[in-house]
Amino acid sequence: MADFRTKLADAVSSSREFSVAYDVLQRDSLSSLLNGTRRLSPALATKLLRSALIFAQSSRDSHFMLAQNIAYCLATAPITDEERIVCRHIMASVGNFPAGEFIASDVWEGCQLPWQLALSELARREGNTVLVSGKPELFTDFQRNVWNELQQRQHVSVRAPTSAGKSYIVQAFIKETLEKSDAVLDIAYIVPSRSLIHEVQGNLARLLEQLPTPPVISSVPRARPELASHQSRVFVFTQERLRTALDQSDLSLDMLIVDEAQQIADGARGMLLLDCLEDVASRMPQSRLLFITPGTQSAATIGRLLGVHGVVDVGTNLRPVRQNLIFVNFEEAKRDEHMVLTLQRPEGGRLAMSQA
C-alpha cells in the first residue's frame, strides 16, 4: 500500500496540470507583496488540496515538502474553513502539528473533518505526544525520533534544517536528565561562537530554573567557588573555553553536546574541537556524546575519528517552515529598466514572479 501511495504521488507531481496549478499557487501566495491579482480559482484550489492529501500519504520527504508547501500557500488564500482544517490535517499527516494549528487558528470551532480523517489525525497526535518531565509535549515526527533515540542510546548525531526544533529537543532532554538523576552531573554545551554563548546560556537558565534543584550554569572555564561540588553544572563553552577547562581543572563530563559539529572541518578551530573531543573520549569514556548539525550533514562519522562506536544518526531533510527566497534582477527593455523577480522553489529551480 505504501508503495502504491508513493507511485500515485509520483504520478501527480510529474503531471503537467499539477505543475501549472502549483506555479499559479506559489505566485498567488506572494501576491500581497507584489501588488498582483490572484489567479487561483476555487476549483483549482480544491484540486491542489486533493493533491496535497495524496503527497502527505507518500513515504518520501520530497512529497511531504510539496504537501506542506501547498498547505502553506493555500493558507494565504481566501479559502473556506473546511479547506483550512484540511490544510491542518495535511500538516498533521506529515507530523508538523505546530504549523497546522497556526493555519487553522481562526477556524470556527464547529467546523470538523470527516470522521475518517479526524480519527487518523487523532491517532497521529497521540503517537507524537511524549511525556517530558512529566508533562505531555506534542512533537513533530523528527523531534519524536530524536527523543526516542536519546532515551535509548549513549551517542547520537542529530541533523536537520534550521528551525526543525533541534535545540528545543536537546535542551528539553538536558532538563529531563537533570531532573531524573540522583547524582551530581556535569554537562557541557559547545557552541561555535562567543556570540551564541549568552543566547544559549539564557535559554538554559530560563528552562532549568524550573527544576527543584537548579544546576549552576556557567560559561567560565576556570574553577569558581560558587560552582559547588554538591550541585549539577551546565557549562556553555566555545571549543577554546572547553580546551581551557580540560587543561586547568579536574572536569569530568557526563554529557557533551556539540552544536554545529560540522565545523570540525573548519581549519584551526576545527582541529582544536577535534582535539577536545579526543581528550573527552579518552579521559571520559562514560560521557554521552551528542552532535548537532544543520541540513544533511551528519556528524556520525566523527565517532569513528574518536574511536567511539555506536553513534546513531537521526535526521530529516524536511523543513517545517516555509521560507521565500526572492531574487531581484534588473533588465533593460526599450530604454527602461525593469525589476525582474524570481522565487527560489523549495524543491529546486526558480519560478518567475513578475516584472516591475
Short mmCIF file of C-alpha atoms in Angstrom, two decimals:
data_model
loop_
_atom_site.label_atom_id
_atom_site.label_comp_id
_atom_site.label_asym_id
_atom_site.label_seq_id
_atom_site.Cartn_x
_atom_site.Cartn_y
_atom_site.Cartn_z
CA MET A 1 0.00 0.00 0.00
CA ALA A 2 2.81 2.40 0.89
CA ASP A 3 4.46 1.73 -2.48
CA PHE A 4 1.18 2.42 -4.27
CA ARG A 5 0.78 5.73 -2.43
CA THR A 6 4.29 6.79 -3.38
CA LYS A 7 3.73 5.84 -7.02
CA LEU A 8 0.47 7.77 -7.05
CA ALA A 9 2.24 10.81 -5.57
CA ASP A 10 4.92 10.48 -8.26
CA ALA A 11 2.27 10.42 -10.98
CA VAL A 12 0.52 13.51 -9.62
CA SER A 13 3.70 15.53 -9.05
CA SER A 14 5.01 14.78 -12.56
CA SER A 15 1.80 15.76 -14.36
CA ARG A 16 1.75 18.93 -16.44
CA GLU A 17 -1.60 20.00 -15.00
CA PHE A 18 -0.26 19.88 -11.44
CA SER A 19 2.90 21.82 -12.34
CA VAL A 20 0.89 24.65 -13.89
CA ALA A 21 -1.52 24.82 -10.95
CA TYR A 22 1.34 24.72 -8.42
CA ASP A 23 3.07 27.64 -10.17
CA VAL A 24 -0.14 29.66 -10.02
CA LEU A 25 -0.49 28.87 -6.32
CA GLN A 26 3.06 29.95 -5.47
CA ARG A 27 2.65 33.23 -7.32
CA ASP A 28 -0.70 33.84 -5.63
CA SER A 29 0.78 33.22 -2.18
CA LEU A 30 3.07 36.23 -2.69
CA SER A 31 0.57 38.45 -4.50
CA SER A 32 0.22 40.76 -1.48
CA LEU A 33 3.95 41.51 -1.65
CA LEU A 34 3.97 42.03 -5.40
CA ASN A 35 0.75 44.05 -5.72
CA GLY A 36 -0.57 41.37 -8.04
CA THR A 37 -4.02 39.90 -8.53
CA ARG A 38 -4.94 36.37 -7.51
CA ARG A 39 -5.43 33.89 -10.34
CA LEU A 40 -6.21 30.79 -8.31
CA SER A 41 -9.82 29.69 -8.80
CA PRO A 42 -11.75 27.81 -6.08
CA ALA A 43 -11.83 24.72 -8.31
CA LEU A 44 -8.06 24.81 -8.76
CA ALA A 45 -7.55 25.28 -5.01
CA THR A 46 -9.65 22.16 -4.37
CA LYS A 47 -7.59 20.12 -6.85
CA LEU A 48 -4.35 21.26 -5.21
CA LEU A 49 -5.74 20.38 -1.79
CA ARG A 50 -6.51 16.86 -3.01
CA SER A 51 -3.01 16.61 -4.47
CA ALA A 52 -1.54 17.62 -1.11
CA LEU A 53 -3.55 14.88 0.62
CA ILE A 54 -2.01 12.36 -1.78
CA PHE A 55 1.51 13.70 -1.20
CA ALA A 56 1.05 13.54 2.58
CA GLN A 57 0.40 9.78 2.34
CA SER A 58 3.65 9.10 0.48
CA SER A 59 6.82 7.79 2.12
CA ARG A 60 9.18 10.41 0.64
CA ASP A 61 10.34 13.68 2.17
CA SER A 62 10.13 15.35 -1.26
CA HIS A 63 6.39 14.62 -1.39
CA PHE A 64 5.96 15.75 2.23
CA MET A 65 7.62 19.03 1.27
CA LEU A 66 5.17 19.51 -1.61
CA ALA A 67 2.23 18.77 0.70
CA GLN A 68 3.49 21.31 3.24
CA ASN A 69 4.11 23.99 0.64
CA ILE A 70 0.64 23.60 -0.83
CA ALA A 71 -0.93 23.88 2.63
CA TYR A 72 1.17 26.93 3.49
CA CYS A 73 0.38 28.67 0.20
CA LEU A 74 -3.34 27.88 0.39
CA ALA A 75 -3.39 29.32 3.91
CA THR A 76 -2.64 32.74 2.38
CA ALA A 77 -5.62 32.44 0.03
CA PRO A 78 -9.30 33.18 0.82
CA ILE A 79 -10.22 29.50 1.29
CA THR A 80 -13.15 28.17 3.33
CA ASP A 81 -12.92 26.98 6.93
CA GLU A 82 -13.49 23.42 5.71
CA GLU A 83 -10.49 23.70 3.39
CA ARG A 84 -8.42 25.28 6.15
CA ILE A 85 -8.92 22.34 8.52
CA VAL A 86 -7.96 20.00 5.68
CA CYS A 87 -4.72 22.02 5.45
CA ARG A 88 -4.29 21.42 9.18
CA HIS A 89 -4.84 17.70 8.59
CA ILE A 90 -2.21 17.69 5.84
CA MET A 91 0.29 19.23 8.25
CA ALA A 92 -0.64 16.64 10.89
CA SER A 93 -0.16 13.86 8.33
CA VAL A 94 3.47 14.91 7.79
CA GLY A 95 3.96 15.41 11.53
CA ASN A 96 4.06 19.22 11.54
CA PHE A 97 1.47 19.92 14.23
CA PRO A 98 2.52 23.49 15.22
CA ALA A 99 2.10 24.73 11.64
CA GLY A 100 -1.27 23.01 11.33
CA GLU A 101 -2.55 24.66 14.49
CA PHE A 102 -1.39 28.06 13.23
CA ILE A 103 -3.08 27.63 9.84
CA ALA A 104 -6.41 26.69 11.44
CA SER A 105 -6.22 29.03 14.43
CA ASP A 106 -9.14 31.21 13.27
CA VAL A 107 -11.42 28.42 12.08
CA TRP A 108 -14.93 28.22 13.54
CA GLU A 109 -14.84 25.58 16.28
CA GLY A 110 -17.91 23.82 14.87
CA CYS A 111 -16.10 23.07 11.61
CA GLN A 112 -14.98 19.42 11.70
CA LEU A 113 -13.14 16.96 9.50
CA PRO A 114 -14.87 13.86 8.11
CA TRP A 115 -14.70 11.20 10.83
CA GLN A 116 -12.15 9.04 8.99
CA LEU A 117 -9.70 11.93 8.70
CA ALA A 118 -10.45 13.08 12.25
CA LEU A 119 -9.64 9.62 13.64
CA SER A 120 -6.39 9.34 11.70
CA GLU A 121 -5.33 12.81 12.86
CA LEU A 122 -6.16 11.95 16.47
CA ALA A 123 -4.10 8.76 16.24
CA ARG A 124 -1.22 10.76 14.74
CA ARG A 125 -1.35 13.25 17.60
CA GLU A 126 -1.39 10.54 20.24
CA GLY A 127 1.58 8.84 18.60
CA ASN A 128 3.60 12.07 18.69
CA THR A 129 2.67 13.08 22.23
CA VAL A 130 5.56 12.38 24.59
CA LEU A 131 5.91 12.91 28.33
CA VAL A 132 8.73 15.36 29.00
CA SER A 133 9.45 16.00 32.67
CA GLY A 134 6.03 14.55 33.42
CA LYS A 135 4.16 16.86 31.03
CA PRO A 136 2.73 15.89 27.61
CA GLU A 137 4.52 17.52 24.65
CA LEU A 138 3.34 17.28 21.05
CA PHE A 139 6.41 16.68 18.88
CA THR A 140 6.99 16.68 15.16
CA ASP A 141 7.98 13.32 13.67
CA PHE A 142 11.63 14.37 13.67
CA GLN A 143 11.55 15.54 17.29
CA ARG A 144 9.85 12.31 18.38
CA ASN A 145 12.50 10.22 16.62
CA VAL A 146 15.31 12.22 18.23
CA TRP A 147 13.69 11.94 21.66
CA ASN A 148 13.31 8.17 21.35
CA GLU A 149 16.97 7.71 20.39
CA LEU A 150 18.16 9.98 23.20
CA GLN A 151 16.30 7.80 25.67
CA GLN A 152 17.96 4.62 24.41
CA ARG A 153 21.43 5.49 23.04
CA GLN A 154 24.65 6.80 24.54
CA HIS A 155 25.86 8.64 21.44
CA VAL A 156 23.55 10.40 18.95
CA SER A 157 24.07 12.60 15.89
CA VAL A 158 21.16 14.93 15.10
CA ARG A 159 20.88 16.58 11.68
CA ALA A 160 18.06 18.74 10.34
CA PRO A 161 17.47 22.08 8.61
CA THR A 162 17.32 25.28 10.60
CA SER A 163 14.05 25.74 12.53
CA ALA A 164 13.40 21.98 12.81
CA GLY A 165 13.46 22.20 16.61
CA LYS A 166 16.86 20.60 17.24
CA SER A 167 17.89 22.92 20.06
CA TYR A 168 14.48 22.71 21.72
CA ILE A 169 14.53 18.93 21.94
CA VAL A 170 18.14 18.80 23.14
CA GLN A 171 17.55 21.37 25.87
CA ALA A 172 14.40 19.53 26.97
CA PHE A 173 16.49 16.36 27.20
CA ILE A 174 19.06 18.15 29.37
CA LYS A 175 16.28 19.22 31.71
CA GLU A 176 14.80 15.73 32.00
CA THR A 177 18.24 14.16 32.50
CA LEU A 178 18.99 16.51 35.40
CA GLU A 179 15.52 16.03 36.84
CA LYS A 180 15.70 12.22 36.82
CA SER A 181 19.27 11.89 38.07
CA ASP A 182 20.06 11.41 41.75
CA ALA A 183 23.73 12.09 41.05
CA VAL A 184 25.50 15.40 40.53
CA LEU A 185 26.09 15.81 36.77
CA ASP A 186 28.46 17.90 34.69
CA ILE A 187 27.20 18.78 31.20
CA ALA A 188 29.00 20.86 28.56
CA TYR A 189 27.17 22.52 25.67
CA ILE A 190 29.61 23.61 22.95
CA VAL A 191 28.60 26.46 20.63
CA PRO A 192 30.58 27.67 17.59
CA SER A 193 30.99 31.33 18.61
CA ARG A 194 31.14 33.59 21.66
CA SER A 195 28.08 35.49 20.43
CA LEU A 196 25.97 32.34 20.93
CA ILE A 197 27.14 31.71 24.49
CA HIS A 198 24.86 34.35 26.01
CA GLU A 199 21.83 33.19 23.98
CA VAL A 200 22.18 29.50 24.86
CA GLN A 201 23.09 30.25 28.48
CA GLY A 202 19.98 32.43 28.83
CA ASN A 203 17.71 29.80 27.28
CA LEU A 204 19.06 27.10 29.58
CA ALA A 205 18.79 29.35 32.64
CA ARG A 206 15.11 30.04 31.97
CA LEU A 207 14.39 26.37 31.33
CA LEU A 208 16.37 24.85 34.19
CA GLU A 209 15.34 27.31 36.89
CA GLN A 210 12.06 25.36 36.99
CA LEU A 211 13.85 22.34 38.49
CA PRO A 212 13.57 21.71 42.26
CA THR A 213 17.37 21.93 42.47
CA PRO A 214 18.52 24.09 39.57
CA PRO A 215 22.06 23.48 38.31
CA VAL A 216 24.78 26.09 38.16
CA ILE A 217 25.02 27.42 34.59
CA SER A 218 28.37 28.91 33.68
CA SER A 219 30.39 30.00 30.67
CA VAL A 220 33.61 30.48 32.66
CA PRO A 221 36.15 27.72 32.01
CA ARG A 222 38.13 28.15 35.24
CA ALA A 223 37.01 26.75 38.60
CA ARG A 224 34.96 29.16 40.72
CA PRO A 225 33.90 28.84 44.38
CA GLU A 226 30.20 29.10 43.54
CA LEU A 227 30.40 26.03 41.29
CA ALA A 228 29.74 23.79 44.29
CA SER A 229 30.59 20.11 44.17
CA HIS A 230 27.14 19.15 45.51
CA GLN A 231 25.31 20.86 42.64
CA SER A 232 24.99 19.83 38.99
CA ARG A 233 26.72 22.10 36.50
CA VAL A 234 25.93 23.03 32.90
CA PHE A 235 28.75 24.74 31.02
CA VAL A 236 28.24 26.71 27.81
CA PHE A 237 31.59 26.92 26.04
CA THR A 238 33.25 27.51 22.72
CA GLN A 239 35.92 24.95 21.86
CA GLU A 240 38.58 27.38 23.13
CA ARG A 241 36.92 27.58 26.54
CA LEU A 242 36.42 23.83 26.62
CA ARG A 243 40.15 23.38 25.98
CA THR A 244 40.94 25.72 28.88
CA ALA A 245 38.53 23.88 31.18
CA LEU A 246 40.03 20.50 30.27
CA ASP A 247 43.57 21.79 30.86
CA GLN A 248 43.03 23.71 34.10
CA SER A 249 40.52 21.68 36.09
CA ASP A 250 39.56 18.16 37.04
CA LEU A 251 36.45 18.43 34.87
CA SER A 252 34.72 15.09 34.22
CA LEU A 253 31.78 15.38 31.85
CA ASP A 254 28.71 13.17 31.96
CA MET A 255 27.36 14.65 28.72
CA LEU A 256 28.97 16.65 25.93
CA ILE A 257 26.78 18.40 23.36
CA VAL A 258 28.42 19.88 20.27
CA ASP A 259 26.28 22.31 18.27
CA GLU A 260 27.29 22.95 14.64
CA ALA A 261 29.54 19.89 14.85
CA GLN A 262 30.32 20.07 11.12
CA GLN A 263 32.75 22.88 11.99
CA ILE A 264 35.23 20.18 12.94
CA ALA A 265 36.35 20.51 9.31
CA ASP A 266 36.99 24.27 9.57
CA GLY A 267 40.72 24.88 9.79
CA ALA A 268 42.48 25.57 13.08
CA ARG A 269 39.31 25.87 15.16
CA GLY A 270 38.09 22.58 13.77
CA MET A 271 41.36 20.91 14.74
CA LEU A 272 41.02 22.36 18.24
CA LEU A 273 37.49 20.99 18.52
CA LEU A 274 38.67 17.55 17.38
CA ASP A 275 41.48 17.69 19.94
CA CYS A 276 38.96 18.44 22.71
CA LEU A 277 36.67 15.62 21.60
CA GLU A 278 39.55 13.15 21.50
CA ASP A 279 40.52 14.23 25.02
CA VAL A 280 36.97 13.73 26.32
CA ALA A 281 36.60 10.37 24.56
CA SER A 282 39.86 9.02 26.05
CA ARG A 283 39.59 10.52 29.55
CA MET A 284 35.83 10.15 29.99
CA PRO A 285 34.61 7.08 28.07
CA GLN A 286 31.39 7.07 30.10
CA SER A 287 30.44 10.52 28.78
CA ARG A 288 27.44 10.76 26.45
CA LEU A 289 28.17 12.48 23.14
CA LEU A 290 25.53 14.40 21.22
CA PHE A 291 26.36 16.08 17.90
CA ILE A 292 24.06 18.61 16.21
CA THR A 293 24.44 19.61 12.56
CA PRO A 294 22.31 21.59 10.07
CA GLY A 295 20.91 20.31 6.82
CA THR A 296 22.01 16.92 5.54
CA GLN A 297 25.49 16.91 7.09
CA SER A 298 25.68 14.02 9.55
CA ALA A 299 28.26 14.05 12.34
CA ALA A 300 28.06 10.29 12.94
CA THR A 301 31.43 9.89 11.18
CA ILE A 302 33.08 11.93 13.96
CA GLY A 303 32.53 8.93 16.20
CA ARG A 304 34.88 6.86 14.05
CA LEU A 305 37.55 9.57 14.27
CA LEU A 306 37.30 9.39 18.06
CA GLY A 307 37.22 5.62 18.23
CA VAL A 308 33.68 5.82 19.60
CA HIS A 309 31.29 3.15 18.34
CA GLY A 310 27.53 3.16 18.05
CA VAL A 311 26.86 6.81 17.16
CA VAL A 312 23.26 6.75 15.90
CA ASP A 313 22.29 9.19 13.14
CA VAL A 314 18.83 10.77 13.36
CA GLY A 315 17.89 13.28 10.70
CA THR A 316 15.39 14.79 8.34
CA ASN A 317 15.51 16.89 5.19
CA LEU A 318 12.02 18.25 5.82
CA ARG A 319 11.96 21.93 6.76
CA PRO A 320 8.92 22.61 8.99
CA VAL A 321 8.61 26.25 7.93
CA ARG A 322 8.32 27.84 4.50
CA GLN A 323 10.91 30.46 3.63
CA ASN A 324 10.57 32.56 0.50
CA LEU A 325 13.87 33.46 -1.15
CA ILE A 326 13.25 36.01 -3.91
CA PHE A 327 15.97 37.06 -6.36
CA VAL A 328 15.89 40.58 -7.78
CA ASN A 329 17.45 41.32 -11.17
CA PHE A 330 17.30 44.36 -13.40
CA GLU A 331 16.85 44.13 -17.15
CA GLU A 332 16.70 46.85 -19.78
CA ALA A 333 13.85 46.95 -22.28
CA LYS A 334 13.10 49.85 -24.62
CA ARG A 335 15.38 52.20 -22.65
CA ASP A 336 13.54 51.39 -19.44
CA GLU A 337 14.91 49.29 -16.63
CA HIS A 338 12.63 46.59 -15.27
CA MET A 339 12.94 44.76 -11.99
CA VAL A 340 12.54 41.02 -12.52
CA LEU A 341 11.65 38.86 -9.52
CA THR A 342 12.19 35.11 -9.33
CA LEU A 343 11.27 32.79 -6.46
CA GLN A 344 13.63 30.04 -5.36
CA ARG A 345 11.46 26.93 -5.27
CA PRO A 346 11.81 24.88 -2.06
CA GLU A 347 12.05 21.74 -4.19
CA GLY A 348 14.67 23.28 -6.51
CA GLY A 349 14.74 25.61 -9.50
CA ARG A 350 13.32 29.11 -9.84
CA LEU A 351 9.91 30.49 -10.69
CA ALA A 352 9.46 33.83 -12.49
CA MET A 353 7.20 36.02 -10.38
CA SER A 354 6.72 39.39 -12.06
CA GLN A 355 8.28 42.28 -13.89
CA ALA A 356 8.08 45.78 -12.45
#
